[in-house]
Coordinates of N, CA, C and O in Angstrom, one line a residue:
M26 N 100.0 76.9 108.2 CA 98.8 77.9 108.8 C 97.8 77.3 108.4 O 97.2 76.6 107.8
F27 N 96.8 77.6 109.8 CA 95.6 77.1 109.9 C 94.9 78.3 110.4 O 94.8 78.9 111.6
I28 N 93.7 79.0 109.6 CA 92.8 79.9 110.3 C 91.4 79.6 109.7 O 91.3 79.4 108.8
E29 N 90.2 79.6 110.7 CA 89.1 79.3 110.1 C 88.5 80.4 110.7 O 88.7 81.2 111.7
T30 N 87.7 81.4 109.9 CA 86.8 82.4 110.2 C 85.5 81.5 109.7 O 85.4 80.3 109.3
P31 N 84.6 82.3 109.8 CA 83.2 82.3 109.6 C 82.9 81.2 108.2 O 81.6 80.3 108.6
R32 N 83.3 81.8 107.1 CA 83.1 81.3 106.0 C 83.9 80.3 105.2 O 84.1 79.7 104.4
M33 N 85.0 80.3 105.6 CA 86.5 80.1 105.1 C 87.2 79.4 105.9 O 87.7 79.4 107.3
I34 N 88.6 78.6 105.0 CA 89.5 77.8 106.4 C 90.7 78.5 105.2 O 90.8 78.3 103.8
I35 N 91.8 79.1 106.3 CA 92.7 79.3 105.4 C 93.8 78.5 105.6 O 94.0 78.3 107.2
R36 N 94.4 77.9 104.8 CA 95.6 76.7 105.3 C 96.6 76.9 104.6 O 96.6 77.4 103.1
D37 N 98.1 75.9 104.4 CA 98.6 75.8 103.1 C 98.3 75.0 102.4 O 97.6 74.3 101.9
F38 N 99.0 75.5 101.2 CA 98.6 74.7 99.8 C 99.2 73.6 99.8 O 100.3 73.0 100.5
T39 N 98.6 72.9 99.0 CA 98.7 71.2 98.9 C 99.2 71.0 97.2 O 98.2 71.5 96.4
P40 N 99.2 70.0 96.6 CA 99.7 69.5 95.3 C 98.4 69.8 94.6 O 97.6 69.7 93.7
E41 N 97.3 68.7 95.9 CA 96.1 69.0 95.3 C 95.1 70.2 94.7 O 93.8 70.0 94.2
D42 N 95.9 71.4 95.0 CA 95.2 72.8 94.8 C 95.3 73.1 93.0 O 94.8 74.2 92.9
A43 N 96.2 72.6 92.6 CA 96.3 72.9 91.1 C 95.6 73.2 90.5 O 95.3 74.1 89.6
A44 N 94.1 72.4 90.4 CA 93.0 72.6 89.3 C 91.8 73.8 90.0 O 92.2 75.3 89.1
D45 N 92.0 74.2 91.3 CA 91.4 75.3 91.7 C 92.4 76.6 91.6 O 92.1 77.6 91.1
L46 N 93.7 76.1 91.9 CA 94.6 77.6 91.3 C 94.2 77.9 90.0 O 94.6 79.0 89.8
H47 N 94.9 76.9 89.1 CA 94.4 77.2 87.6 C 93.0 77.8 87.4 O 93.3 78.7 86.5
D48 N 92.1 78.1 87.8 CA 91.0 78.2 87.6 C 91.0 80.0 88.0 O 90.4 81.0 87.7
I49 N 91.7 80.4 88.8 CA 92.2 81.6 89.4 C 93.4 82.3 88.2 O 93.5 83.3 87.8
F50 N 94.4 81.5 88.8 CA 95.3 81.9 87.9 C 95.5 82.0 86.1 O 96.4 82.6 85.3
G51 N 94.3 81.1 85.7 CA 94.3 81.2 84.1 C 93.2 81.9 83.8 O 93.3 81.7 82.5
D52 N 92.4 82.6 84.6 CA 91.8 83.4 84.0 C 92.0 84.8 83.7 O 92.3 85.7 84.7
D53 N 92.0 85.3 82.0 CA 92.3 87.0 81.6 C 91.8 88.1 82.7 O 92.5 88.5 83.0
E54 N 90.9 87.6 83.0 CA 89.6 88.8 83.3 C 90.5 88.7 84.9 O 90.4 90.3 85.8
T55 N 90.8 87.7 85.7 CA 90.8 87.9 86.9 C 92.4 87.8 87.0 O 92.6 89.1 88.0
M56 N 93.3 88.0 86.4 CA 94.7 88.5 86.4 C 95.4 89.8 85.5 O 96.3 89.8 85.6
E57 N 94.1 90.6 85.2 CA 94.7 91.6 84.8 C 95.4 92.5 85.3 O 95.9 93.1 84.4
N58 N 95.3 92.8 86.6 CA 96.2 94.0 87.1 C 97.4 92.8 87.7 O 97.8 93.4 88.9
C59 N 97.6 91.9 87.3 CA 98.6 91.0 87.8 C 100.1 91.1 86.9 O 100.9 91.5 86.6
E60 N 99.3 89.8 86.0 CA 100.1 89.4 84.7 C 99.6 88.7 84.0 O 98.5 88.4 84.4
P61 N 99.9 88.2 82.7 CA 99.3 87.5 82.1 C 98.9 86.2 82.4 O 99.6 85.5 83.6
A62 N 97.4 85.8 82.3 CA 97.0 84.2 82.4 C 97.9 82.9 82.3 O 99.1 83.3 81.7
Y63 N 97.9 82.4 83.6 CA 99.2 81.1 83.3 C 97.9 79.9 82.7 O 97.1 79.6 83.1
D64 N 99.1 79.2 81.4 CA 98.6 77.8 81.4 C 98.7 76.6 82.5 O 99.0 77.5 84.0
F65 N 98.1 75.6 82.3 CA 98.1 74.7 83.5 C 99.2 74.4 84.4 O 99.5 73.7 85.4
E66 N 100.4 74.1 83.1 CA 101.7 73.6 83.6 C 102.5 74.8 84.6 O 103.2 74.6 85.4
K67 N 102.8 76.0 83.8 CA 103.2 77.4 84.7 C 102.1 77.5 86.1 O 102.9 78.0 86.8
T68 N 100.9 76.8 85.9 CA 100.5 77.0 87.3 C 101.1 75.7 88.1 O 101.3 76.0 89.6
K69 N 101.4 74.8 87.7 CA 101.2 73.6 88.7 C 102.8 74.1 89.2 O 103.3 73.5 90.2
E70 N 103.8 74.8 88.5 CA 105.3 74.5 88.5 C 104.8 76.1 90.1 O 105.7 75.8 90.8
F71 N 104.1 76.8 89.6 CA 104.1 77.9 90.8 C 103.8 77.5 92.1 O 104.3 77.7 93.1
L72 N 102.7 76.7 91.8 CA 102.1 75.9 93.2 C 103.0 75.5 93.9 O 103.7 75.8 95.0
T73 N 103.8 74.3 93.0 CA 105.0 73.4 93.6 C 106.1 74.8 94.2 O 106.6 74.0 95.3
S74 N 106.9 75.8 93.6 CA 108.1 75.6 93.7 C 107.8 77.3 94.7 O 108.5 77.6 95.5
F75 N 106.7 78.0 94.3 CA 106.8 79.1 95.3 C 105.7 78.6 96.7 O 105.7 79.2 97.4
C76 N 104.5 78.5 96.5 CA 103.4 78.2 97.3 C 103.7 77.1 98.3 O 103.6 77.3 99.5
I77 N 103.9 76.2 97.6 CA 104.3 74.9 98.8 C 106.0 74.8 99.0 O 106.5 75.1 100.6
G78 N 106.7 75.1 97.9 CA 108.2 74.6 98.2 C 109.0 75.9 98.9 O 109.8 75.9 100.3
R79 N 108.0 77.2 99.1 CA 108.8 78.1 99.8 C 107.4 78.9 100.7 O 108.0 80.1 101.4
N80 N 106.6 78.1 101.0 CA 105.3 78.5 101.7 C 105.1 80.2 101.3 O 104.9 81.1 102.2
G81 N 105.0 80.6 100.5 CA 104.8 82.0 99.8 C 103.6 82.5 99.9 O 103.0 83.8 99.6
A82 N 102.7 81.5 99.9 CA 101.1 82.1 100.0 C 100.6 81.1 100.7 O 101.1 79.5 101.6
V83 N 98.9 81.1 100.8 CA 98.3 80.2 101.6 C 96.6 80.1 100.8 O 96.8 81.2 99.7
A84 N 96.1 78.9 101.0 CA 95.0 78.9 100.2 C 93.7 79.4 101.1 O 93.7 79.2 102.2
A85 N 92.6 79.9 100.4 CA 91.6 80.4 100.9 C 90.7 79.3 100.5 O 90.5 79.5 99.6
V86 N 89.5 78.4 101.5 CA 89.1 77.8 101.1 C 87.6 77.8 101.7 O 87.6 78.0 102.9
H87 N 86.8 77.8 100.5 CA 85.3 77.9 100.9 C 84.7 76.8 101.6 O 85.0 75.5 101.2
K88 N 84.3 77.2 102.8 CA 83.5 76.1 103.9 C 82.9 75.3 103.1 O 82.4 73.7 103.1
E89 N 81.9 75.3 102.9 CA 80.7 74.9 101.8 C 80.7 73.9 101.1 O 80.5 72.7 101.2
S90 N 81.7 74.7 100.4 CA 81.8 73.9 99.2 C 83.3 72.9 99.3 O 83.4 72.4 98.5
G91 N 84.1 73.5 100.0 CA 85.7 72.8 99.8 C 86.6 73.4 98.7 O 87.6 72.7 98.3
K92 N 85.9 74.4 97.7 CA 86.9 74.6 96.5 C 87.4 75.5 97.5 O 87.6 76.5 98.1
M93 N 89.1 75.4 96.8 CA 90.0 76.8 97.2 C 89.7 77.9 96.2 O 89.8 77.6 94.6
M94 N 89.4 78.6 96.8 CA 89.0 79.7 96.3 C 90.1 81.0 96.0 O 89.8 82.0 95.2
G95 N 90.8 81.2 96.8 CA 91.3 82.3 97.0 C 93.0 81.7 97.3 O 93.1 81.1 97.9
Y96 N 93.6 82.8 96.6 CA 95.3 82.7 97.0 C 96.1 84.0 97.5 O 95.5 85.2 97.4
I97 N 96.2 83.8 98.7 CA 96.5 84.9 99.5 C 98.5 85.0 99.6 O 99.0 83.9 100.5
L98 N 99.0 85.5 99.2 CA 100.5 85.6 99.2 C 100.6 86.6 100.7 O 99.6 87.2 101.0
F99 N 101.2 85.7 101.2 CA 102.0 85.8 102.7 C 103.2 85.4 103.2 O 103.3 84.3 103.3
N100 N 104.4 86.1 103.0 CA 105.6 85.9 103.2 C 106.2 86.8 104.3 O 106.0 88.2 104.0
E101 N 107.3 86.4 104.9 CA 107.9 87.7 105.7 C 109.3 88.4 104.7 O 109.8 87.4 104.2
F102 N 108.8 89.1 104.2 CA 109.8 90.3 103.6 C 111.0 90.6 104.1 O 112.0 90.8 103.5
D103 N 111.4 91.0 105.5 CA 111.7 91.4 106.8 C 111.8 90.8 107.7 O 110.6 90.7 108.0
E104 N 112.7 91.0 108.6 CA 112.4 90.6 110.3 C 111.1 91.4 110.6 O 111.3 92.6 110.6
G105 N 110.3 90.8 110.7 CA 108.8 90.9 111.6 C 107.8 92.1 110.7 O 106.6 92.7 110.9
V106 N 108.3 91.9 109.5 CA 107.7 92.6 108.2 C 107.3 91.9 107.1 O 107.9 91.0 106.0
Y107 N 105.7 91.7 107.1 CA 105.3 90.9 106.2 C 104.6 91.3 104.7 O 103.5 92.2 104.7
E108 N 105.1 90.9 103.7 CA 103.9 91.2 102.3 C 102.7 90.2 101.9 O 103.2 89.2 102.5
M109 N 101.7 91.0 101.8 CA 100.6 90.2 101.2 C 100.0 90.8 100.0 O 100.1 91.9 99.4
G110 N 99.0 89.9 99.4 CA 98.1 90.1 98.4 C 97.3 89.5 98.1 O 97.5 88.2 98.6
W111 N 96.4 89.3 97.4 CA 95.0 88.2 96.9 C 94.9 88.4 95.8 O 95.0 89.2 95.0
I112 N 94.3 87.1 95.6 CA 93.7 86.9 93.7 C 93.2 86.0 94.1 O 93.0 84.8 94.7
Y113 N 91.3 86.5 93.6 CA 90.1 85.1 94.3 C 89.8 84.9 93.0 O 89.6 85.6 92.0
N114 N 89.1 83.5 92.9 CA 88.0 83.1 91.8 C 87.2 83.7 91.1 O 86.4 84.5 92.4
R115 N 86.7 84.6 89.9 CA 85.9 85.4 90.0 C 84.6 85.3 90.4 O 83.7 85.8 90.7
S116 N 84.3 84.0 90.7 CA 82.9 83.4 90.8 C 82.4 83.6 92.4 O 81.6 84.2 92.8
F117 N 83.8 84.2 93.3 CA 83.4 84.7 94.5 C 84.1 85.7 94.9 O 83.7 86.4 95.8
W118 N 84.1 87.1 93.8 CA 83.9 88.2 93.8 C 82.7 88.9 94.3 O 81.6 88.5 94.0
R119 N 83.3 90.0 95.5 CA 82.1 91.3 95.4 C 80.9 90.1 96.3 O 80.0 90.5 96.7
Q120 N 81.8 89.5 97.2 CA 80.9 88.8 98.4 C 81.5 88.8 99.9 O 81.2 88.1 100.8
G121 N 82.4 89.9 99.7 CA 83.0 89.6 101.3 C 84.1 89.0 101.6 O 85.0 88.8 102.8
Y122 N 84.6 87.9 100.8 CA 85.3 86.7 101.3 C 87.1 87.1 101.1 O 87.6 86.8 102.3
A123 N 87.5 87.8 100.5 CA 88.5 88.6 100.2 C 89.1 89.2 101.5 O 90.1 89.1 102.2
Y124 N 87.8 90.5 102.1 CA 88.1 90.8 103.5 C 88.1 89.9 104.4 O 88.9 90.1 105.4
E125 N 87.6 89.3 104.4 CA 87.0 88.1 105.5 C 88.5 87.1 106.0 O 89.2 87.2 107.1
S126 N 89.1 87.1 104.6 CA 90.7 86.1 105.1 C 91.6 86.9 105.0 O 92.0 86.5 105.8
C127 N 91.5 88.1 104.2 CA 93.1 88.7 104.6 C 93.2 89.5 106.3 O 93.8 89.6 106.4
K128 N 91.8 89.8 106.4 CA 91.5 90.4 107.7 C 91.9 89.3 109.0 O 92.9 89.7 109.6
A129 N 91.9 87.9 108.6 CA 92.1 86.8 109.5 C 93.7 86.6 109.5 O 93.8 86.3 110.3
V130 N 93.8 86.8 108.2 CA 95.5 86.6 108.0 C 96.7 87.8 108.7 O 97.4 87.5 109.1
I131 N 96.1 88.6 108.4 CA 96.2 90.3 109.0 C 96.2 89.7 110.4 O 97.6 90.2 111.4
D132 N 95.1 89.6 111.0 CA 95.2 89.6 112.7 C 96.2 88.3 113.2 O 96.8 88.5 114.1
Y133 N 96.4 87.6 112.3 CA 97.2 86.1 112.5 C 98.8 86.8 112.5 O 99.3 86.2 113.6
A134 N 99.1 87.3 111.6 CA 100.0 88.2 111.7 C 100.7 89.1 112.6 O 101.3 88.6 113.6
F135 N 99.6 90.0 113.4 CA 99.9 90.5 114.6 C 99.6 90.1 115.8 O 100.8 90.0 117.0
E136 N 99.3 88.7 115.9 CA 98.5 87.7 117.2 C 99.6 87.0 117.3 O 100.3 86.9 118.6
E137 N 99.8 86.0 116.5 CA 100.4 85.1 116.3 C 102.0 85.1 115.9 O 103.1 84.5 116.7
L138 N 102.4 86.0 115.0 CA 103.6 86.0 114.6 C 104.4 87.3 114.8 O 105.7 87.4 114.6
K139 N 103.5 88.1 115.7 CA 104.1 89.3 115.9 C 104.7 90.1 115.7 O 105.6 90.8 115.6
A140 N 104.1 90.3 114.4 CA 104.4 91.3 113.5 C 104.5 92.6 113.8 O 104.0 93.2 114.8
H141 N 105.5 93.6 113.0 CA 105.6 95.0 113.0 C 104.7 95.7 112.1 O 104.2 96.8 112.5
K142 N 105.1 95.0 110.9 CA 104.0 95.3 109.8 C 103.6 94.3 109.1 O 104.4 93.5 108.5
V143 N 102.2 94.8 108.1 CA 101.7 94.0 106.8 C 101.9 94.7 106.0 O 101.2 96.0 106.3
F144 N 102.4 94.6 104.6 CA 102.2 95.4 103.8 C 101.6 95.2 102.2 O 101.5 93.9 102.0
A145 N 101.5 95.7 101.3 CA 100.4 95.2 100.1 C 101.0 96.5 98.9 O 101.2 97.9 99.6
E146 N 101.1 96.1 97.9 CA 101.3 96.6 96.7 C 100.2 96.6 95.0 O 100.1 95.4 95.4
A147 N 99.9 97.6 94.8 CA 98.8 97.2 93.9 C 99.0 98.0 92.7 O 98.9 99.3 92.8
I148 N 98.4 98.2 91.3 CA 98.2 98.8 90.6 C 96.7 99.3 90.3 O 96.5 100.1 89.5
D149 N 96.3 98.3 90.3 CA 94.3 98.2 90.3 C 94.2 99.3 91.3 O 93.9 98.8 92.7
T150 N 93.4 100.4 91.2 CA 93.1 101.5 92.1 C 91.6 101.2 92.4 O 91.2 102.0 93.4
V151 N 90.6 100.2 92.0 CA 89.6 99.9 92.3 C 89.1 99.1 93.1 O 89.3 99.2 94.4
K152 N 89.2 97.9 92.8 CA 89.2 96.9 93.9 C 90.4 96.7 94.9 O 90.1 96.3 96.4
S153 N 92.1 96.2 94.8 CA 92.5 96.2 96.0 C 92.7 97.6 96.7 O 93.3 97.1 97.7
V154 N 93.1 98.7 95.8 CA 93.2 99.7 96.8 C 92.0 100.0 97.8 O 92.3 99.8 99.3
S155 N 91.0 99.5 97.6 CA 89.7 100.4 98.4 C 89.6 98.6 99.3 O 89.4 99.1 100.8
L156 N 90.2 97.8 98.9 CA 90.7 96.5 100.0 C 91.1 96.7 101.3 O 91.7 96.5 102.3
M157 N 92.6 97.6 100.3 CA 93.3 98.0 101.7 C 93.3 98.7 102.2 O 93.5 98.5 103.3
Q158 N 92.1 99.7 101.8 CA 91.8 100.8 102.9 C 90.9 100.1 103.9 O 90.9 100.4 105.3
K159 N 90.2 99.3 103.5 CA 89.1 98.5 104.2 C 89.9 97.9 105.3 O 89.4 97.6 106.4
L160 N 90.8 97.1 104.6 CA 91.7 96.2 105.7 C 92.2 97.4 106.6 O 93.0 96.8 107.7
G161 N 92.3 98.6 106.4 CA 93.0 99.3 108.0 C 94.6 100.0 107.0 O 95.2 100.5 108.1
M162 N 94.7 99.5 106.2 CA 96.1 100.0 105.4 C 96.1 101.4 104.8 O 94.8 101.6 104.7
Q163 N 97.4 101.6 105.5 CA 97.3 103.6 105.2 C 98.3 103.2 103.6 O 99.5 102.7 103.7
L164 N 97.8 104.6 103.1 CA 98.8 104.7 101.8 C 100.1 105.3 102.1 O 100.4 106.0 103.0
E165 N 101.2 104.5 101.7 CA 102.8 104.8 102.0 C 103.6 105.5 100.9 O 104.4 106.1 100.7
G166 N 102.8 105.6 99.6 CA 103.4 106.4 98.7 C 102.9 105.3 96.8 O 102.5 104.1 97.2
I167 N 103.2 106.0 96.3 CA 102.8 105.6 94.6 C 104.1 105.9 94.2 O 104.7 107.3 94.2
Q168 N 104.6 104.8 93.2 CA 105.4 104.7 92.4 C 104.9 105.1 91.2 O 104.2 104.5 90.5
R169 N 105.1 106.5 90.5 CA 104.5 106.9 89.4 C 105.4 106.0 88.2 O 106.2 106.1 88.1
S170 N 104.6 105.3 87.4 CA 105.0 104.9 85.7 C 105.8 104.1 86.6 O 107.0 103.3 86.0
Q171 N 105.9 102.9 87.8 CA 106.7 102.1 88.1 C 106.8 101.0 87.3 O 108.0 99.9 87.6
T172 N 105.9 100.1 86.8 CA 105.4 99.1 86.2 C 104.7 99.0 85.3 O 103.8 100.3 85.1
K173 N 104.6 97.8 84.3 CA 103.7 97.5 82.9 C 102.7 97.0 83.2 O 102.8 96.1 84.1
D174 N 101.2 97.5 83.1 CA 100.4 96.4 82.9 C 100.4 95.6 81.8 O 101.3 95.4 81.1
N175 N 99.4 94.5 81.8 CA 99.3 93.6 81.2 C 99.2 94.1 79.3 O 99.4 93.1 78.6
H176 N 98.6 95.2 79.3 CA 98.5 95.9 78.2 C 99.8 96.6 78.0 O 100.2 97.1 76.5
G177 N 101.2 96.4 78.1 CA 102.4 97.2 77.9 C 102.2 98.4 78.2 O 103.1 99.4 78.3
N178 N 101.4 99.3 79.2 CA 101.1 100.5 79.7 C 102.0 100.6 80.6 O 101.7 100.0 81.9
W179 N 102.4 101.8 81.0 CA 103.2 102.3 82.2 C 102.0 102.5 83.6 O 100.9 102.8 83.0
A180 N 102.2 102.0 84.6 CA 100.8 102.0 85.7 C 101.7 102.5 86.9 O 102.8 102.1 87.3
D181 N 101.2 103.1 87.5 CA 101.8 103.6 88.9 C 101.7 102.5 90.2 O 100.6 101.3 89.8
L182 N 102.4 102.3 90.7 CA 102.6 101.2 92.1 C 101.7 102.2 93.3 O 102.6 103.0 93.1
Y183 N 100.5 101.2 93.8 CA 100.4 101.9 95.2 C 101.1 100.8 96.2 O 100.6 99.6 96.1
F184 N 101.1 101.4 97.1 CA 101.9 101.0 98.5 C 101.2 101.4 99.5 O 100.6 102.2 99.7
Y185 N 100.7 100.4 100.6 CA 99.8 100.5 101.3 C 100.7 99.8 102.5 O 100.8 98.1 102.3
G186 N 100.3 100.0 103.9 CA 100.7 99.0 105.1 C 99.9 99.5 106.5 O 99.4 100.4 106.5
L187 N 100.1 98.4 107.1 CA 99.7 98.5 108.7 C 100.3 98.0 109.3 O 101.2 97.2 109.3
L188 N 100.7 99.2 110.2 CA 101.6 98.9 111.4 C 101.2 98.3 112.6 O 99.9 98.4 112.8
E189 N 101.8 97.4 113.5 CA 101.1 96.8 114.5 C 101.0 97.8 115.2 O 99.3 97.2 115.9
E190 N 101.0 98.9 115.9 CA 100.3 99.7 116.6 C 98.8 100.1 116.2 O 98.3 100.6 117.1
D191 N 99.4 100.4 114.8 CA 97.5 101.2 114.0 C 96.8 99.9 114.2 O 95.4 99.9 114.7
W192 N 97.3 98.7 113.9 CA 96.4 97.6 114.0 C 95.7 97.4 115.5 O 94.7 96.9 115.6
Q193 N 96.2 97.7 116.4 CA 96.3 97.6 118.0 C 95.4 98.8 118.3 O 94.4 98.4 118.9
A194 N 95.2 100.0 117.5 CA 94.5 101.0 118.0 C 93.3 100.6 117.4 O 92.2 101.3 118.2
E195 N 93.1 100.0 116.3 CA 91.6 99.8 115.8 C 90.6 98.6 116.5 O 90.0 98.8 116.6
R196 N 91.6 98.0 117.0 CA 91.0 96.9 117.7 C 90.8 97.3 119.5 O 89.8 96.6 120.2
T197 N 91.2 98.5 119.8 CA 91.2 98.7 121.2 C 89.5 99.7 121.4 O 89.9 101.0 120.5
P198 N 88.6 99.6 121.9 CA 87.4 100.3 121.8 C 87.7 102.0 122.2 O 88.9 101.6 123.6
S199 N 88.0 103.2 121.7 CA 88.0 104.3 122.6 C 86.7 104.4 123.8 O 85.8 104.3 123.5
C200 N 87.0 105.1 124.5 CA 86.3 105.3 125.9 C 85.7 106.7 125.7 O 86.8 108.0 125.7
T201 N 84.5 107.4 125.2 CA 84.4 108.8 125.6 C 83.4 108.7 126.5 O 82.8 108.3 127.2
Q202 N 83.4 110.3 126.8 CA 82.6 110.6 128.4 C 81.6 111.6 128.0 O 81.7 112.1 126.8

């Protein structure tokens, strides 16, 4: 995959992304709503086996600096149905990068891959859920006390999805008289 946005390049991962990926996965605060932070070896193993080996995710690279700043989970869950998720380097939070890159991946899914649906899930009701909503995803369900957070507490899991027809409707200007 190769997508260019005004500020980023979204591309497949390479082995050279290990250090930048560890900047993300090795940070306790960044991983707070995912799983415990990774050590460098676990990051490299995940990069090799999942990101590269299974093409399970793509890298969001900051054009100006060349730094790989974001991990975007993106894979075909079922025929025409794609799962996505995102984790960004904390230095790039609250600047619109996650929205810009995830929107580009969603557009790619529907335009190029002819996806039927893109979905995401999260336990974080602040950053993740608000981004899902901004991306046009709709709440499809809440699985109460479905999983444990990093502190061992039960947490609700929020499922959001975007159908191709809804994505198409958002792109079509409405005509009013």
